[in-house]
Coordinates of C-alpha atoms and ligand atoms in Angstrom, one line a residue:
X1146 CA -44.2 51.4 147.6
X1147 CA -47.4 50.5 149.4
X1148 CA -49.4 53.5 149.1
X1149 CA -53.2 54.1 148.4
X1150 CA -52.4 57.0 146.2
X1151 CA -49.4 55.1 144.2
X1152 CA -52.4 52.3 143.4
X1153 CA -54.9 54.6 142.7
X1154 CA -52.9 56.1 139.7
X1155 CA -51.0 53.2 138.7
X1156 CA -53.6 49.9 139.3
X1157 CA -53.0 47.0 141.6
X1158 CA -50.3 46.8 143.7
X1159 CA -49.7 42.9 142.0
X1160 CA -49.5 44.3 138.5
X1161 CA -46.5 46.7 139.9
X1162 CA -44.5 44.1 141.7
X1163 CA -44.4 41.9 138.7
X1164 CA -43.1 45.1 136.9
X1165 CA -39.8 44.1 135.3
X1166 CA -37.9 47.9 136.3
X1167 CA -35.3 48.6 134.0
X1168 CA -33.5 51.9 133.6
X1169 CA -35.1 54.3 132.1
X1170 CA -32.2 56.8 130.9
X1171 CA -31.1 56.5 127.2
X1172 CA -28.6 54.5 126.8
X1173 CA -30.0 52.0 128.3
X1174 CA -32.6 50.5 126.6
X1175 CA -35.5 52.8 128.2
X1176 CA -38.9 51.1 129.6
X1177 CA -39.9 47.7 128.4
X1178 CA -43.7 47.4 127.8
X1179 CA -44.6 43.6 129.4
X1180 CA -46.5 44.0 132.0
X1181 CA -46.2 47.7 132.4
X1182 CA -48.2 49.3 134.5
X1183 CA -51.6 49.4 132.5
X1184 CA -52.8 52.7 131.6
X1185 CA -56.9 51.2 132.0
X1186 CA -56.4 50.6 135.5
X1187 CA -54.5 54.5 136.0
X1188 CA -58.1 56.1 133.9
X1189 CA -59.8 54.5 137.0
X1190 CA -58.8 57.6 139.1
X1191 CA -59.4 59.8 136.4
X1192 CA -63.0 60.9 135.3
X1193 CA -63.4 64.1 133.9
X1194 CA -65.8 66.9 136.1
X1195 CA -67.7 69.8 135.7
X1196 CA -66.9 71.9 132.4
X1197 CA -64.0 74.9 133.5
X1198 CA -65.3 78.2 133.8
X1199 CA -63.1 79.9 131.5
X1200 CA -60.7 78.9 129.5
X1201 CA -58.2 76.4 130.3
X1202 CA -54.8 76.9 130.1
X1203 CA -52.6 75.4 127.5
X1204 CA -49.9 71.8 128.2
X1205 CA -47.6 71.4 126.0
X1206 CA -48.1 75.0 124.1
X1207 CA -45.7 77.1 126.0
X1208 CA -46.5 80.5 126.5
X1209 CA -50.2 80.5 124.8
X1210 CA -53.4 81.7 127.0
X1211 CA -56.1 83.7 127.0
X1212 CA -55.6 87.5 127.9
X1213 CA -57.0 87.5 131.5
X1214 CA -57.6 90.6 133.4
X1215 CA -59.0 90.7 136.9
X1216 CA -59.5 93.6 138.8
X1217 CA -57.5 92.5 141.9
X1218 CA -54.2 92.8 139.9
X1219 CA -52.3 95.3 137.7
X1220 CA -50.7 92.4 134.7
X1221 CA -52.4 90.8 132.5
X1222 CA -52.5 86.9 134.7
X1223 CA -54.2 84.9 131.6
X1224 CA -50.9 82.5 131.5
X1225 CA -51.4 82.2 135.4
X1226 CA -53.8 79.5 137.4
X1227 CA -56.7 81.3 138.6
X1228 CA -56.6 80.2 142.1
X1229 CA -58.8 82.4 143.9
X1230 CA -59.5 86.4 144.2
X1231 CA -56.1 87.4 145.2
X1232 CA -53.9 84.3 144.8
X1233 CA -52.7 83.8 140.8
X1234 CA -50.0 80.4 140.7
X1235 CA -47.6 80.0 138.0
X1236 CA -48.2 77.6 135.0
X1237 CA -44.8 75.0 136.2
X1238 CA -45.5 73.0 133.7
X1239 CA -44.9 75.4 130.7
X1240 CA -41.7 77.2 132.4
X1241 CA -38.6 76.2 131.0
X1242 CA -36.8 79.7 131.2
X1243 CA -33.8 80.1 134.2
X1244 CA -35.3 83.2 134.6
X1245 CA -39.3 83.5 135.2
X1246 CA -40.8 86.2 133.0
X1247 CA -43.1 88.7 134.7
X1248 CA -46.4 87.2 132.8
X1249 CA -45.3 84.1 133.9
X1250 CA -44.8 84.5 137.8
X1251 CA -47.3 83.8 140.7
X1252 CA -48.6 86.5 143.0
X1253 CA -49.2 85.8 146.4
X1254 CA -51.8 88.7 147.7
X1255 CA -53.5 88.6 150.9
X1256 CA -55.5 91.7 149.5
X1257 CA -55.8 93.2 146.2
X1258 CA -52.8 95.3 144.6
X1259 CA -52.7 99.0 145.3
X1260 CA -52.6 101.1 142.3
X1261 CA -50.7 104.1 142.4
X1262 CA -53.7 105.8 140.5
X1263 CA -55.8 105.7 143.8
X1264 CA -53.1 104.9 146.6
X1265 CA -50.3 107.8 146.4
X1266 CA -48.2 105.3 149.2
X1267 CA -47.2 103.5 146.6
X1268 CA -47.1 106.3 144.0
X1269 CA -42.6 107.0 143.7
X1270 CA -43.7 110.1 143.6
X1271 CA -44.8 110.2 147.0
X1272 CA -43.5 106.8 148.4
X1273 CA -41.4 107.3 151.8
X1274 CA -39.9 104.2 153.5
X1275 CA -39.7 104.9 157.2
X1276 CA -36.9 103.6 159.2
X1277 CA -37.3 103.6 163.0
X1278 CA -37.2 102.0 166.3
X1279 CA -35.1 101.7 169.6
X1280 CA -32.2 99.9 168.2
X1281 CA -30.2 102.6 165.6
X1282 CA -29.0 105.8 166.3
X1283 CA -30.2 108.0 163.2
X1284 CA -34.0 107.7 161.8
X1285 CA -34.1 107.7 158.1
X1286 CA -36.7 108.6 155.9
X1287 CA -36.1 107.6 151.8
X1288 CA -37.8 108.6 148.9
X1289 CA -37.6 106.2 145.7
X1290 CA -35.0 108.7 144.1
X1291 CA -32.9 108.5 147.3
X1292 CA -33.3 104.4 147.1
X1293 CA -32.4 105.0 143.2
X1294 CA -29.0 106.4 144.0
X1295 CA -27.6 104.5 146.6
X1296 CA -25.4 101.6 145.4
X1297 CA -27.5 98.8 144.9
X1298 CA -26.6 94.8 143.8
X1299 CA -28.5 92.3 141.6
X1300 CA -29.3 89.3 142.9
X1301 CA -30.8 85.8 141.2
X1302 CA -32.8 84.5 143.3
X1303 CA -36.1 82.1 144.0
X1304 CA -39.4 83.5 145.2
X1305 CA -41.3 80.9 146.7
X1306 CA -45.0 80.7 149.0
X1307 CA -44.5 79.0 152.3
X1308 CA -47.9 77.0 151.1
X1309 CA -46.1 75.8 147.5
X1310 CA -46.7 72.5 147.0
X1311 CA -49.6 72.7 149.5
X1312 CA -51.9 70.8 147.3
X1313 CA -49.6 67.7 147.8
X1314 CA -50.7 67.4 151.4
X1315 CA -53.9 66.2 150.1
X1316 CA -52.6 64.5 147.1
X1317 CA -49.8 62.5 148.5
X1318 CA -50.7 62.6 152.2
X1319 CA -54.5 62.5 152.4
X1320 CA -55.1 65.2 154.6
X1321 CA -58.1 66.5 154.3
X1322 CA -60.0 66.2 157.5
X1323 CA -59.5 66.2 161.2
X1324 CA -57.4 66.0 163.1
X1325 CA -54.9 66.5 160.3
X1326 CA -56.8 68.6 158.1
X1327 CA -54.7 71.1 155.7
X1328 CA -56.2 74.5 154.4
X1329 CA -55.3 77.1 152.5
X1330 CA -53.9 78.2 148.6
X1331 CA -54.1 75.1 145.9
X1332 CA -51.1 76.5 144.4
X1333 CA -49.9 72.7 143.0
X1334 CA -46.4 73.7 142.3
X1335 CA -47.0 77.4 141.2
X1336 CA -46.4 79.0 144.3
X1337 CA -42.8 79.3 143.2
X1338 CA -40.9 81.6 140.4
X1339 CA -36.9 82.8 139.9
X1340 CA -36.5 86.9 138.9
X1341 CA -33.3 88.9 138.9
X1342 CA -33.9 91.1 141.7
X1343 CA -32.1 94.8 142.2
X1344 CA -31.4 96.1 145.3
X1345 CA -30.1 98.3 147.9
X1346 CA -28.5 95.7 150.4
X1347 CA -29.3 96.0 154.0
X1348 CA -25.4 96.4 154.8
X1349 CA -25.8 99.7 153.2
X1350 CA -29.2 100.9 155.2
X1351 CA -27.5 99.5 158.5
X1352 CA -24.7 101.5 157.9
X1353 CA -26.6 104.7 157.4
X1354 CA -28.4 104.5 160.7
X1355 CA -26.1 103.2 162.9
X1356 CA -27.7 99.7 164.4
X1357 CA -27.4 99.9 168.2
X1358 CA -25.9 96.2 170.4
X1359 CA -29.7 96.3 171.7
X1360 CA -31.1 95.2 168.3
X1361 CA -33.0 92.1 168.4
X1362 CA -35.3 92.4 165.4
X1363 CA -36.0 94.3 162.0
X1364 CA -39.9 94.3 161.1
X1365 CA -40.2 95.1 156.9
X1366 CA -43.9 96.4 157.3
X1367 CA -45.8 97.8 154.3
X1368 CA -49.5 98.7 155.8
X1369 CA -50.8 99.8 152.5
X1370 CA -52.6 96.7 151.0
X1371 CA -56.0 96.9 152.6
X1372 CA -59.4 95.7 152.0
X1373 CA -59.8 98.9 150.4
X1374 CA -57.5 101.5 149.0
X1375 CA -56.3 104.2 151.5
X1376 CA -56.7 102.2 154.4
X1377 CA -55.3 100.6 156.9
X1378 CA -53.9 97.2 156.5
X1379 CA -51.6 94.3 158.9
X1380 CA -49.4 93.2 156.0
X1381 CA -45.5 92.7 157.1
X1382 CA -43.3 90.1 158.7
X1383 CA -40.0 90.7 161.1
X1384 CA -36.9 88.6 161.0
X1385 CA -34.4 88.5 164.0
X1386 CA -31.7 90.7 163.6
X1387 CA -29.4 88.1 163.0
X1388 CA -30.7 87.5 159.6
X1389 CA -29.7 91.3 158.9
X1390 CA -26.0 90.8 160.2
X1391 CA -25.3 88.0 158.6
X1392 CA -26.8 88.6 155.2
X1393 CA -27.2 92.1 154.8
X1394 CA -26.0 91.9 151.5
X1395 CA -28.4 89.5 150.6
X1396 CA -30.9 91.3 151.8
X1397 CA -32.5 94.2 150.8
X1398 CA -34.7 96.4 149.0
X1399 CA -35.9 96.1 145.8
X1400 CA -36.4 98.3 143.1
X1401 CA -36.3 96.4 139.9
X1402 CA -37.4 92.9 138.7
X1403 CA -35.8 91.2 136.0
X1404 CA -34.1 94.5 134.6
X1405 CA -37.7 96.3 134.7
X1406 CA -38.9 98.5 137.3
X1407 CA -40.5 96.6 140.1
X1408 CA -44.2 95.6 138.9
X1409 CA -47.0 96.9 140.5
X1410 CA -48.4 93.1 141.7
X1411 CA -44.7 92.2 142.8
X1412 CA -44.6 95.5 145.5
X1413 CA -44.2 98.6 143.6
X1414 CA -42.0 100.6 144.1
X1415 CA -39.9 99.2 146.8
X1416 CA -40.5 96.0 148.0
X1417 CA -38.3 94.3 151.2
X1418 CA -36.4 90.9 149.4
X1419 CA -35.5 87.9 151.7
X1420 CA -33.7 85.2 149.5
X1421 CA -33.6 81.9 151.0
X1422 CA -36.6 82.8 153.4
X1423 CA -40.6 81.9 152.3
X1424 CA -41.9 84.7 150.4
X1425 CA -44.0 86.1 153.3
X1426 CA -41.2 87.6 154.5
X1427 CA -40.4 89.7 150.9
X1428 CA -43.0 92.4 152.5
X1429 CA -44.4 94.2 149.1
X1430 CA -45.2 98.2 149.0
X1431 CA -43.2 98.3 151.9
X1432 CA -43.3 101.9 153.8
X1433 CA -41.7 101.0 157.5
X1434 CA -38.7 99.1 158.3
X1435 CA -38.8 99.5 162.1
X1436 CA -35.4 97.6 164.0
X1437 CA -36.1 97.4 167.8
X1438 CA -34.9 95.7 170.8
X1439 CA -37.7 93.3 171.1
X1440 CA -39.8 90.9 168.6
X1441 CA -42.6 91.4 166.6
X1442 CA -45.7 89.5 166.4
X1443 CA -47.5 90.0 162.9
X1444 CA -50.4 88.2 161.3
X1445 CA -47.5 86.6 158.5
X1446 CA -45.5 85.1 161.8
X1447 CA -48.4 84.2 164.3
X1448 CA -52.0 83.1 162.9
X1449 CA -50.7 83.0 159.1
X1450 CA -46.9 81.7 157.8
X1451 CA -46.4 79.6 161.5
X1452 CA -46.1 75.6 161.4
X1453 CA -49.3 75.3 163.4
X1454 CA -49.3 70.9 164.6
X1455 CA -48.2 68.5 167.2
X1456 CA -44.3 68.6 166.4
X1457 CA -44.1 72.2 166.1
X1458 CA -44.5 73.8 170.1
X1459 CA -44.8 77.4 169.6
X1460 CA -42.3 79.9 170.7
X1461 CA -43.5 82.0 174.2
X1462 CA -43.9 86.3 173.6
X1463 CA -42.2 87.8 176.0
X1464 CA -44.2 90.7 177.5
X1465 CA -42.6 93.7 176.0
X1466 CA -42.6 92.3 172.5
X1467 CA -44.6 94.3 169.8
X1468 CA -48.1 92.9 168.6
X1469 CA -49.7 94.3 165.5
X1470 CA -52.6 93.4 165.2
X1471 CA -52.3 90.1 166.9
X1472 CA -52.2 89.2 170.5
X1473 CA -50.2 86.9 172.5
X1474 CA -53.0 84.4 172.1
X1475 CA -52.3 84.2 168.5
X1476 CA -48.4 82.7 168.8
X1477 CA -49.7 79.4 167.6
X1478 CA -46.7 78.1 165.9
X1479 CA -43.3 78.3 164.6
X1480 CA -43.2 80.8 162.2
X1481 CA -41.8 79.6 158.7
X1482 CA -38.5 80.7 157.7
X1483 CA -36.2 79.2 155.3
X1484 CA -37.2 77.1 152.5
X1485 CA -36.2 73.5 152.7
X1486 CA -34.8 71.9 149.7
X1487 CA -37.4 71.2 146.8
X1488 CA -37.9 69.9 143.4
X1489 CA -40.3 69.6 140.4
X1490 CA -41.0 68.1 137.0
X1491 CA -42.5 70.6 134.6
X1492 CA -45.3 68.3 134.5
X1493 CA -49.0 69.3 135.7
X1494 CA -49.8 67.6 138.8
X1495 CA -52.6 65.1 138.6
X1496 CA -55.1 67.0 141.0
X1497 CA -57.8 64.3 142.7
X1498 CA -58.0 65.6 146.0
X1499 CA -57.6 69.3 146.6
X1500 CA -60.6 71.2 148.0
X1501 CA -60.5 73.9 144.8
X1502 CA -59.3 73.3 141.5
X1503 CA -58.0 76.3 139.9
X1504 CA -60.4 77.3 137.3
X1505 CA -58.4 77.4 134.6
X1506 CA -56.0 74.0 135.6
X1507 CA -55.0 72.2 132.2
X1508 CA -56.6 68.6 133.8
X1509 CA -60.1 67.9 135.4
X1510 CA -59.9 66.6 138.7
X1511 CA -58.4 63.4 138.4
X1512 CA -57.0 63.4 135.0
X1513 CA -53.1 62.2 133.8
X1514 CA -51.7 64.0 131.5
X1515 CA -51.0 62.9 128.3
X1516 CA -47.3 63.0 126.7
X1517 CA -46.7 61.6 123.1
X1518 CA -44.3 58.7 124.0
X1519 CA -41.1 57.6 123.0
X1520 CA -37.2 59.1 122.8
X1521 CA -37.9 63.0 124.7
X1522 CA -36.1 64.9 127.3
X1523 CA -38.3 65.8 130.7
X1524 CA -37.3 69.0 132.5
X1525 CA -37.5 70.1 135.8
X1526 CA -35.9 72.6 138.3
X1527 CA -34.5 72.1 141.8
X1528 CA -33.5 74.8 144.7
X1529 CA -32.1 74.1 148.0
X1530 CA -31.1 77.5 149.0
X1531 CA -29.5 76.7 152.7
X1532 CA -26.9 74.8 151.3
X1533 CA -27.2 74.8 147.4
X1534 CA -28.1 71.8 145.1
X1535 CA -25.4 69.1 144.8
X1536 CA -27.6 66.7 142.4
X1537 CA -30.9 65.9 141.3
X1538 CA -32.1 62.6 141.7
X1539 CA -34.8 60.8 139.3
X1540 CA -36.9 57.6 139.5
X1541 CA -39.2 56.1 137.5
X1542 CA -41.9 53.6 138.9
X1543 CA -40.2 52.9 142.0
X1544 CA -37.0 51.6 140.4
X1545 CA -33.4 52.7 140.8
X1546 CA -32.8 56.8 141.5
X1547 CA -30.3 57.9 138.8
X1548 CA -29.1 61.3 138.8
X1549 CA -30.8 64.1 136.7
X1550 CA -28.7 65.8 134.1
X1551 CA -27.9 69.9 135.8
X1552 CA -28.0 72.0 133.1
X1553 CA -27.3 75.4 135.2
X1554 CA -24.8 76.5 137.3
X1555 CA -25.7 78.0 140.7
X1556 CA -24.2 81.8 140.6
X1557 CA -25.3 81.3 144.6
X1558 CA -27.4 79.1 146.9
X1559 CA -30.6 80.7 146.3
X1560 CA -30.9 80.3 142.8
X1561 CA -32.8 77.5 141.0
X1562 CA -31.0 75.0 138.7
X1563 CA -33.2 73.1 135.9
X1564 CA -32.2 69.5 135.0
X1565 CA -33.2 67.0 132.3
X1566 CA -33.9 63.5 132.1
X1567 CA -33.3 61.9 128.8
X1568 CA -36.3 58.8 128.3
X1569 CA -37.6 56.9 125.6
X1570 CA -40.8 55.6 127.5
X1571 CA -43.5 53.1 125.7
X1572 CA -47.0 53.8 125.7
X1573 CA -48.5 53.3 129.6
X1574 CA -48.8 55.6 133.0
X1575 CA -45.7 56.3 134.7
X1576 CA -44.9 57.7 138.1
X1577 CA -42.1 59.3 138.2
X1578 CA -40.1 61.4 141.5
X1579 CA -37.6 63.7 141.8
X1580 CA -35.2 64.3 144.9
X1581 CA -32.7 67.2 145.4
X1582 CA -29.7 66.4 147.1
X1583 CA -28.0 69.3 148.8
X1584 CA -24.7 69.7 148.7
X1585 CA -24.3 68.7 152.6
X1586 CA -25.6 65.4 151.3
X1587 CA -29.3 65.8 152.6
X1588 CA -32.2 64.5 150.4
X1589 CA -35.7 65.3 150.2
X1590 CA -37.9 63.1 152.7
X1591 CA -40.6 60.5 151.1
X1592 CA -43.3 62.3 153.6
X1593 CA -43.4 65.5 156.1
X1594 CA -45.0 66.1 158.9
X1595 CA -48.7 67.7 159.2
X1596 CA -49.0 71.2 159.7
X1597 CA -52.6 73.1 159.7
X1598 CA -51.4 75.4 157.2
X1599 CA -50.1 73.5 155.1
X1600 CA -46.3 74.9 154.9
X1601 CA -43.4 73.8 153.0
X1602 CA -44.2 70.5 151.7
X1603 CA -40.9 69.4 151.1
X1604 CA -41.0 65.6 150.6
X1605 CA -40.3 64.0 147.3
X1606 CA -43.0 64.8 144.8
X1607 CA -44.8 62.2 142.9
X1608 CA -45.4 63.2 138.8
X1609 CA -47.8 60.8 137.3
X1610 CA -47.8 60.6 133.3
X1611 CA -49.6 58.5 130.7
X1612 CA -47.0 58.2 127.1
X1613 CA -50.0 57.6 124.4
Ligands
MTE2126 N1 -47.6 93.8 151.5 C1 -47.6 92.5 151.2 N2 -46.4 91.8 151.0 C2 -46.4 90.5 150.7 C3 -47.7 89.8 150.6 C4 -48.9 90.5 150.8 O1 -50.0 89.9 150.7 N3 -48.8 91.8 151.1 N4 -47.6 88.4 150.4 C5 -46.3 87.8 150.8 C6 -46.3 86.4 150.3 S1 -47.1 85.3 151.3 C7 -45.5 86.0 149.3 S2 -45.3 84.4 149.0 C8 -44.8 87.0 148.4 C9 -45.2 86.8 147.0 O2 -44.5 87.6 146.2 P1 -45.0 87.8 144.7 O3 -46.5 88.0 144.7 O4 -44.2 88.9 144.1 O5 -44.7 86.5 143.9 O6 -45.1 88.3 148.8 C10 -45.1 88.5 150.2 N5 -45.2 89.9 150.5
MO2127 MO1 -46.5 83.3 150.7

């Protein structure tokens, strides 16, 4: 492992090679001390900054915080990093639920939430969902008590930001400045959550207004979150029809999160749900679902949510596509799509690089956290929702990977599965990596390629962790 960041954390690069690696899983005799690794050389990279603004979040206290309102959002987000004015990440490193509690799951806003108090678009009273365009034979107009009735499915599945894992650009691949400069959301791993999700499937919709053999593309559009209430607003994403076809019973729209009805923040009342996809596509407060016979260009699939870099040419508009408040000039990349396979420790991230640190992050730039040492089980969770996760591979200090211990079954692809890894570490800094293997065999990559934005960092994540 010769990388600046791996000897920044862990000291020089001749202390590691003489590092005698043993396994690390109990039952074998867990991490020998000599040599190991010295924790004075790791506090190096790690000098505490400025004082937090407000009060930091709790590690190792589960579910503690401060209440935290904020006038952008409807929930309470004081068990949430405070990332920026719309943008709230979860706390990874506290979740050890299958299921991600409401309190406890990141919104992704481009603009404040709508309140049904001042917007009635989003009131169920008064909430209509559109469906249009060239490509079915019967427009349809829904209210919520229509969407109530028709036969809907559940669905487990992840909810994950194109720009998780962002922050590991910069931490693991130093890009910070031109020409490979990465901007956007420091969500560290929060950017990701797993809800039960109710639903009228797609199928059902499709087969209400008759789809057309000229359909190329759907567009889920919601064009109620503005810069200000009431007006107008260039929120949405399409998705080729194919997607529909294929999966239109996995797709749909939701009405109901976790068993409750759909929260405000999360796209109340009716919000469009891609599993599999990056969560740009799961258009909130949606109103329009408009299926034509050509594409759309959207903010979410041109300027915003494309792979925007050297290996990623962009696809050409054709002239009678749709543009919504984007022009042709703004097709600048490949839009992102599925998620590629991922995994993390519920560990914080040490943060040394990134732009913005969260306000409320349990570290200061720079700083390891601190676990007690000795016999303990590390968690973390894995999703690889092309294919679904085979097996979860674990390393410690650049020794042998040895396979996680999966404690969940995967009731389908796009679900999350948490694993464990049994250790008995002695006191000293530890980096440790996990890798998803999917189950056609493919594992995460050690780096990925730049993109502008920042999307789907999917390479192997590095967790580094002092035992006291
Ligand atoms: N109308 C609307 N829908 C939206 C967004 C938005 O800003 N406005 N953000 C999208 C993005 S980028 C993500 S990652 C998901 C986040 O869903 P969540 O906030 O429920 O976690 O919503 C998507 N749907
Ligand atoms: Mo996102």
């Amino acid at each position: 492992m010769n990388d600046a960041f791996v000897d920044a954390h862990l000291g020089q690069f001749s202390d590691r090679s003489s590092v005698d690696r043993r396994r690390f899983f109990l039952g074998a005799t867990g991490f020998t001390a000599a040599g190991m690794l010295g924790a004075k050389n790791a506090s190096a990279a790690a000098q505490a900054v400025s004082a937090p603004e407000q009060p930091r979040l709790s590690f190792l206290h589960g579910g503690s915080g401060p209440s935290r309102y904020h006038p952008s959002f409807v929930k309470d987000v004081g068990l949430l990093t405070d990332l920026n004015a719309t943008n709230q990440g979860g706390a990874w490193w506290n979740f050890d639920t299958y299921i991600t509690p409401v309190e406890e799951f990141y919104i992704r806003n481009e603009y404040p939430t709508p309140r049904a108090e001042i917007d009635q678009r989003v009131d169920p009273r008064f909430w209509r969902l559109k469906i249009h365009g060239d490509a079915i034979e019967r427009p349809l107009e829904l209210t919520y008590d229509d969407i109530l009735r028709m036969p809907s499915r559940s669905i487990v599945s992840v909810m994950q930001c194109a720009g998780n894992g962002r922050s590991l650009f910069w931490e693991q691949q130093d890009m910070l400045s031109s020409p490979t400069e990465v901007s956007g959301n420091g969500w560290g791993l929060g950017g990701v959550g797993q809800a039960e999700w109710q639903y009228v499937p797609m199928s059902e919709i499709l087969g209400r207004v008759g789809l057309k053999a000229n359909a190329k593309s759907v567009l889920f559009w919601s064009g109620v979150d503005g810069k200000a209430p009431n007006s107008q607003s260039d929120t949405g994403r399409p998705l080729p029809i194919s997607e529909l076809i294929e999966r239109g019973e996995d797709i749909g729209l939701a009405f109901k999160m976790n068993g409750m009805p759909l929260p405000p923040d999360h796209g109340a009342p009716v919000r469009a749900l891609v599993p599999g996809w990056c969560g740009g596509a799961s258009t909130k407060w949606l109103t329009e679902i408009k299926i034509a016979s050509h594409d759309f260009w959207v903010r979410l699939n041109t300027i915003g949510h494309s792979m925007v870099g050297p290996d990623y040419p962009p696809p050409k508009p054709s002239s009678d596509d749709e543009f919504r408040f984007v022009t042709p000039k703004n097709v600048i990349g490949v839009p992102v799509t599925w998620h590629t396979s991922r995994s993390m420790l519920a560990i914080p991230l040490v943060l040394a690089k990134q732009p913005q640190m969260p306000s409320n992050y349990p570290l200061n730039r720079g700083e390891l956290p601190v676990l007690p040492s000795g016999p303990q089980t590390l968690r973390g969770y894995a999703w690889a929702p092309h294919w679904g996760v085979k097996r979860v591979d674990v390393r410690v200090n650049g020794g042998q990977w040895e396979p996680a211990r999966i404690i969940d079954h995967q009731p389908n692809r796009y679900t999350w599965v948490r694993f464990e890894i049994p250790l008995s570490p002695l006191p000293g800094t530890y980096l440790i990596e996990t890798c998803v293997v999917d189950r056609r065999g493919d594992r995460q990559p050690a780096r990925v390629p730049y993109n502008a934005g920042g999307y789907d960092f999917s390479a192997i994540p590095k967790f580094f962790v002092r035992f006291s």
